[in-house]
Amino acid sequence: MASERILGFVLAGGEGTRLRPLTRERAKPALGFAGGYRLIDFVLSNLVNSGVGPIYVLAQYKPNTIVEHVAAVWGQRVKALLPADRQGYSGTATAVQQNMSVIERAHPDLVAVFAADHVYRMDVRQMADFHRRRDADVTASALPVPGQEAASFGVIGADPDGRIEELEAQRGRP
């Protein structure tokens, strides 16, 4: 569906404690990468090049480092939003829930939620097509990791067709 409207939420919330001292002064997604780029530029580039819009960055930890970069580099194509209160977002679901009015105003066909600190290249429209073909409620992108490293990530249990049967939040992070 060429005219399908996909709203993008980019979660830029974590402290990035494993990368201290780099994250002492700035949010992990605002860390420099290859010259003038920032980690957040990977996901924003994927979304923009996939025709996703509108795009909102949900900034939390040291948000000024993200807001300034997004405004300077991405201009009006991407808007940064701050949490409604000082408590911030307690997770992905809370971040989306606190911004339901944005979704309601945009009337998108799909909502894509991505992390701001991952390095990858993706055509989001391919993922949206997969989602639609499967008539899924939710589609998640994940990579296999060795069992001994799994505690550092969210863990997905899937059936042979790839349907999610279990989801365990990350644990064991310092």
mmCIF file of C-alpha atoms in Angstrom:
data_model
loop_
_atom_site.group_PDB
_atom_site.id
_atom_site.type_symbol
_atom_site.label_atom_id
_atom_site.label_comp_id
_atom_site.label_asym_id
_atom_site.label_seq_id
_atom_site.Cartn_x
_atom_site.Cartn_y
_atom_site.Cartn_z
ATOM 1 C CA MET A 1 0.000 0.000 0.000
ATOM 2 C CA ALA A 2 1.967 2.981 -1.306
ATOM 3 C CA SER A 3 -0.102 5.615 0.499
ATOM 4 C CA GLU A 4 0.136 3.899 3.880
ATOM 5 C CA ARG A 5 1.009 6.390 6.634
ATOM 6 C CA ILE A 6 3.491 5.178 9.193
ATOM 7 C CA LEU A 7 4.132 7.267 12.291
ATOM 8 C CA GLY A 8 7.597 6.784 13.747
ATOM 9 C CA PHE A 9 8.496 6.943 17.428
ATOM 10 C CA VAL A 10 12.196 6.831 18.258
ATOM 11 C CA LEU A 11 12.917 6.039 21.904
ATOM 12 C CA ALA A 12 15.917 7.982 23.157
ATOM 13 C CA GLY A 13 15.633 7.399 26.848
ATOM 14 C CA GLY A 14 18.342 5.316 28.443
ATOM 15 C CA GLU A 15 21.358 6.513 30.389
ATOM 16 C CA GLY A 16 23.767 4.238 28.565
ATOM 17 C CA THR A 17 25.472 3.213 31.813
ATOM 18 C CA ARG A 18 27.659 0.621 30.088
ATOM 19 C CA LEU A 19 29.258 3.422 28.055
ATOM 20 C CA ARG A 20 30.236 5.685 30.922
ATOM 21 C CA PRO A 21 32.200 7.973 30.947
ATOM 22 C CA LEU A 22 31.035 8.761 27.383
ATOM 23 C CA THR A 23 27.422 9.144 28.538
ATOM 24 C CA ARG A 24 28.209 11.323 31.528
ATOM 25 C CA GLU A 25 27.728 14.488 29.447
ATOM 26 C CA ARG A 26 25.299 13.331 26.757
ATOM 27 C CA ALA A 27 22.623 10.760 26.037
ATOM 28 C CA LYS A 28 23.777 7.509 24.429
ATOM 29 C CA PRO A 29 21.890 8.213 21.155
ATOM 30 C CA ALA A 30 23.695 11.586 20.952
ATOM 31 C CA LEU A 31 27.160 9.997 21.051
ATOM 32 C CA GLY A 32 29.319 10.801 18.056
ATOM 33 C CA PHE A 33 29.851 8.279 15.293
ATOM 34 C CA ALA A 34 32.004 8.678 12.161
ATOM 35 C CA GLY A 35 32.607 12.401 12.279
ATOM 36 C CA GLY A 36 29.568 14.632 12.700
ATOM 37 C CA TYR A 37 27.006 11.867 12.911
ATOM 38 C CA ARG A 38 25.333 10.599 16.067
ATOM 39 C CA LEU A 39 24.006 7.122 16.888
ATOM 40 C CA ILE A 40 20.446 8.409 16.555
ATOM 41 C CA ASP A 41 21.126 9.329 12.917
ATOM 42 C CA PHE A 42 21.045 5.648 11.896
ATOM 43 C CA VAL A 43 17.429 5.103 12.890
ATOM 44 C CA LEU A 44 16.353 8.551 11.681
ATOM 45 C CA SER A 45 17.965 7.923 8.300
ATOM 46 C CA ASN A 46 16.232 4.534 8.059
ATOM 47 C CA LEU A 47 12.856 6.092 8.837
ATOM 48 C CA VAL A 48 13.239 9.124 6.543
ATOM 49 C CA ASN A 49 14.581 7.013 3.644
ATOM 50 C CA SER A 50 11.690 4.568 4.113
ATOM 51 C CA GLY A 51 9.155 7.372 3.738
ATOM 52 C CA VAL A 52 7.991 7.173 7.346
ATOM 53 C CA GLY A 53 6.416 10.294 8.735
ATOM 54 C CA PRO A 54 5.698 12.026 10.909
ATOM 55 C CA ILE A 55 8.681 11.058 13.101
ATOM 56 C CA TYR A 56 8.937 11.877 16.805
ATOM 57 C CA VAL A 57 11.948 11.366 19.049
ATOM 58 C CA LEU A 58 10.921 10.658 22.637
ATOM 59 C CA ALA A 59 13.886 12.121 24.505
ATOM 60 C CA GLN A 60 14.498 11.498 28.195
ATOM 61 C CA TYR A 61 18.049 11.232 29.589
ATOM 62 C CA LYS A 62 19.991 14.455 28.978
ATOM 63 C CA PRO A 63 17.369 15.405 26.380
ATOM 64 C CA ASN A 64 19.023 18.681 25.383
ATOM 65 C CA THR A 65 21.867 16.737 23.704
ATOM 66 C CA ILE A 66 19.318 14.944 21.536
ATOM 67 C CA VAL A 67 16.920 17.835 20.955
ATOM 68 C CA GLU A 68 19.715 20.155 19.789
ATOM 69 C CA HIS A 69 21.144 17.588 17.376
ATOM 70 C CA VAL A 70 17.757 16.619 15.941
ATOM 71 C CA ALA A 71 16.794 20.262 15.388
ATOM 72 C CA ALA A 72 20.135 21.154 13.785
ATOM 73 C CA VAL A 73 20.427 18.128 11.487
ATOM 74 C CA TRP A 74 16.906 16.924 10.807
ATOM 75 C CA GLY A 75 14.962 20.203 11.015
ATOM 76 C CA GLN A 76 11.218 19.940 10.582
ATOM 77 C CA ARG A 77 11.334 16.314 9.362
ATOM 78 C CA VAL A 78 11.772 15.094 12.939
ATOM 79 C CA LYS A 79 10.272 16.493 16.138
ATOM 80 C CA ALA A 80 11.568 15.843 19.642
ATOM 81 C CA LEU A 81 9.140 15.291 22.515
ATOM 82 C CA LEU A 82 9.947 15.320 26.219
ATOM 83 C CA PRO A 83 8.231 13.259 28.929
ATOM 84 C CA ALA A 84 5.133 14.762 30.487
ATOM 85 C CA ASP A 85 6.726 14.788 33.947
ATOM 86 C CA ARG A 86 10.101 14.587 35.681
ATOM 87 C CA GLN A 87 9.669 10.852 36.291
ATOM 88 C CA GLY A 88 10.133 10.292 32.578
ATOM 89 C CA TYR A 89 9.201 7.162 30.708
ATOM 90 C CA SER A 90 9.500 3.891 32.613
ATOM 91 C CA GLY A 91 9.640 1.868 29.404
ATOM 92 C CA THR A 92 8.499 1.579 25.821
ATOM 93 C CA ALA A 93 4.825 1.084 26.644
ATOM 94 C CA THR A 94 4.777 4.099 28.966
ATOM 95 C CA ALA A 95 6.499 6.292 26.382
ATOM 96 C CA VAL A 96 3.938 5.370 23.740
ATOM 97 C CA GLN A 97 1.040 5.660 26.186
ATOM 98 C CA GLN A 98 2.100 9.155 27.290
ATOM 99 C CA ASN A 99 2.100 10.216 23.638
ATOM 100 C CA MET A 100 -1.199 8.678 22.524
ATOM 101 C CA SER A 101 -2.503 12.144 21.637
ATOM 102 C CA VAL A 102 0.233 12.383 18.975
ATOM 103 C CA ILE A 103 -0.954 9.104 17.463
ATOM 104 C CA GLU A 104 -4.600 10.141 17.611
ATOM 105 C CA ARG A 105 -3.879 13.466 15.850
ATOM 106 C CA ALA A 106 -1.808 11.809 13.098
ATOM 107 C CA HIS A 107 -4.303 9.019 12.253
ATOM 108 C CA PRO A 108 -1.547 6.670 11.001
ATOM 109 C CA ASP A 109 -2.114 3.260 9.479
ATOM 110 C CA LEU A 110 0.811 1.891 11.508
ATOM 111 C CA VAL A 111 3.001 3.046 14.368
ATOM 112 C CA ALA A 112 6.685 2.073 14.205
ATOM 113 C CA VAL A 113 8.641 2.187 17.469
ATOM 114 C CA PHE A 114 12.440 2.027 17.264
ATOM 115 C CA ALA A 115 15.360 2.461 19.634
ATOM 116 C CA ALA A 116 17.591 5.490 19.097
ATOM 117 C CA ASP A 117 20.908 3.811 19.829
ATOM 118 C CA HIS A 118 21.207 0.887 17.425
ATOM 119 C CA VAL A 119 23.445 0.789 14.359
ATOM 120 C CA TYR A 120 21.811 -0.910 11.362
ATOM 121 C CA ARG A 121 20.266 -0.310 7.965
ATOM 122 C CA MET A 122 16.637 -1.218 7.343
ATOM 123 C CA ASP A 123 13.861 -0.483 4.889
ATOM 124 C CA VAL A 124 10.975 0.017 7.309
ATOM 125 C CA ARG A 125 8.464 -0.465 4.478
ATOM 126 C CA GLN A 126 9.631 -4.092 4.118
ATOM 127 C CA MET A 127 8.912 -4.646 7.788
ATOM 128 C CA ALA A 128 5.506 -2.961 7.397
ATOM 129 C CA ASP A 129 4.699 -5.217 4.411
ATOM 130 C CA PHE A 130 5.676 -8.291 6.461
ATOM 131 C CA HIS A 131 3.493 -7.046 9.332
ATOM 132 C CA ARG A 132 0.506 -6.556 7.045
ATOM 133 C CA ARG A 133 0.940 -9.948 5.274
ATOM 134 C CA ARG A 134 0.938 -11.689 8.662
ATOM 135 C CA ASP A 135 -2.065 -9.654 9.845
ATOM 136 C CA ALA A 136 -0.077 -9.118 13.033
ATOM 137 C CA ASP A 137 -0.965 -6.975 15.999
ATOM 138 C CA VAL A 138 2.728 -6.297 16.700
ATOM 139 C CA THR A 139 5.889 -7.028 14.734
ATOM 140 C CA ALA A 140 9.305 -7.060 16.397
ATOM 141 C CA SER A 141 12.722 -7.131 14.809
ATOM 142 C CA ALA A 142 15.333 -9.119 16.717
ATOM 143 C CA LEU A 143 18.629 -10.927 16.288
ATOM 144 C CA PRO A 144 19.753 -14.173 17.887
ATOM 145 C CA VAL A 145 22.407 -13.867 20.595
ATOM 146 C CA PRO A 146 24.399 -16.534 22.437
ATOM 147 C CA GLY A 147 22.582 -17.873 25.499
ATOM 148 C CA GLN A 148 25.148 -16.536 27.964
ATOM 149 C CA GLU A 149 24.512 -12.986 26.661
ATOM 150 C CA ALA A 150 20.715 -13.214 26.603
ATOM 151 C CA ALA A 151 20.260 -11.754 30.102
ATOM 152 C CA SER A 152 21.586 -8.409 28.832
ATOM 153 C CA PHE A 153 18.776 -8.148 26.280
ATOM 154 C CA GLY A 154 15.049 -8.600 26.064
ATOM 155 C CA VAL A 155 14.408 -12.247 25.184
ATOM 156 C CA ILE A 156 11.783 -13.361 22.675
ATOM 157 C CA GLY A 157 10.438 -16.896 22.547
ATOM 158 C CA ALA A 158 8.940 -17.604 19.112
ATOM 159 C CA ASP A 159 7.205 -20.530 17.450
ATOM 160 C CA PRO A 160 8.580 -22.062 14.210
ATOM 161 C CA ASP A 161 6.594 -19.514 12.149
ATOM 162 C CA GLY A 162 8.171 -16.616 14.040
ATOM 163 C CA ARG A 163 5.118 -15.710 16.099
ATOM 164 C CA ILE A 164 6.054 -14.381 19.514
ATOM 165 C CA GLU A 165 4.998 -16.732 22.311
ATOM 166 C CA GLU A 166 6.991 -15.211 25.167
ATOM 167 C CA LEU A 167 8.695 -11.931 25.900
ATOM 168 C CA GLU A 168 11.025 -11.354 28.836
ATOM 169 C CA ALA A 169 12.319 -7.857 29.530
ATOM 170 C CA GLN A 170 16.053 -7.332 29.819
ATOM 171 C CA ARG A 171 17.547 -8.119 33.170
ATOM 172 C CA GLY A 172 20.928 -8.213 34.829
ATOM 173 C CA ARG A 173 22.027 -4.790 33.629
ATOM 174 C CA PRO A 174 24.334 -2.873 35.943
#
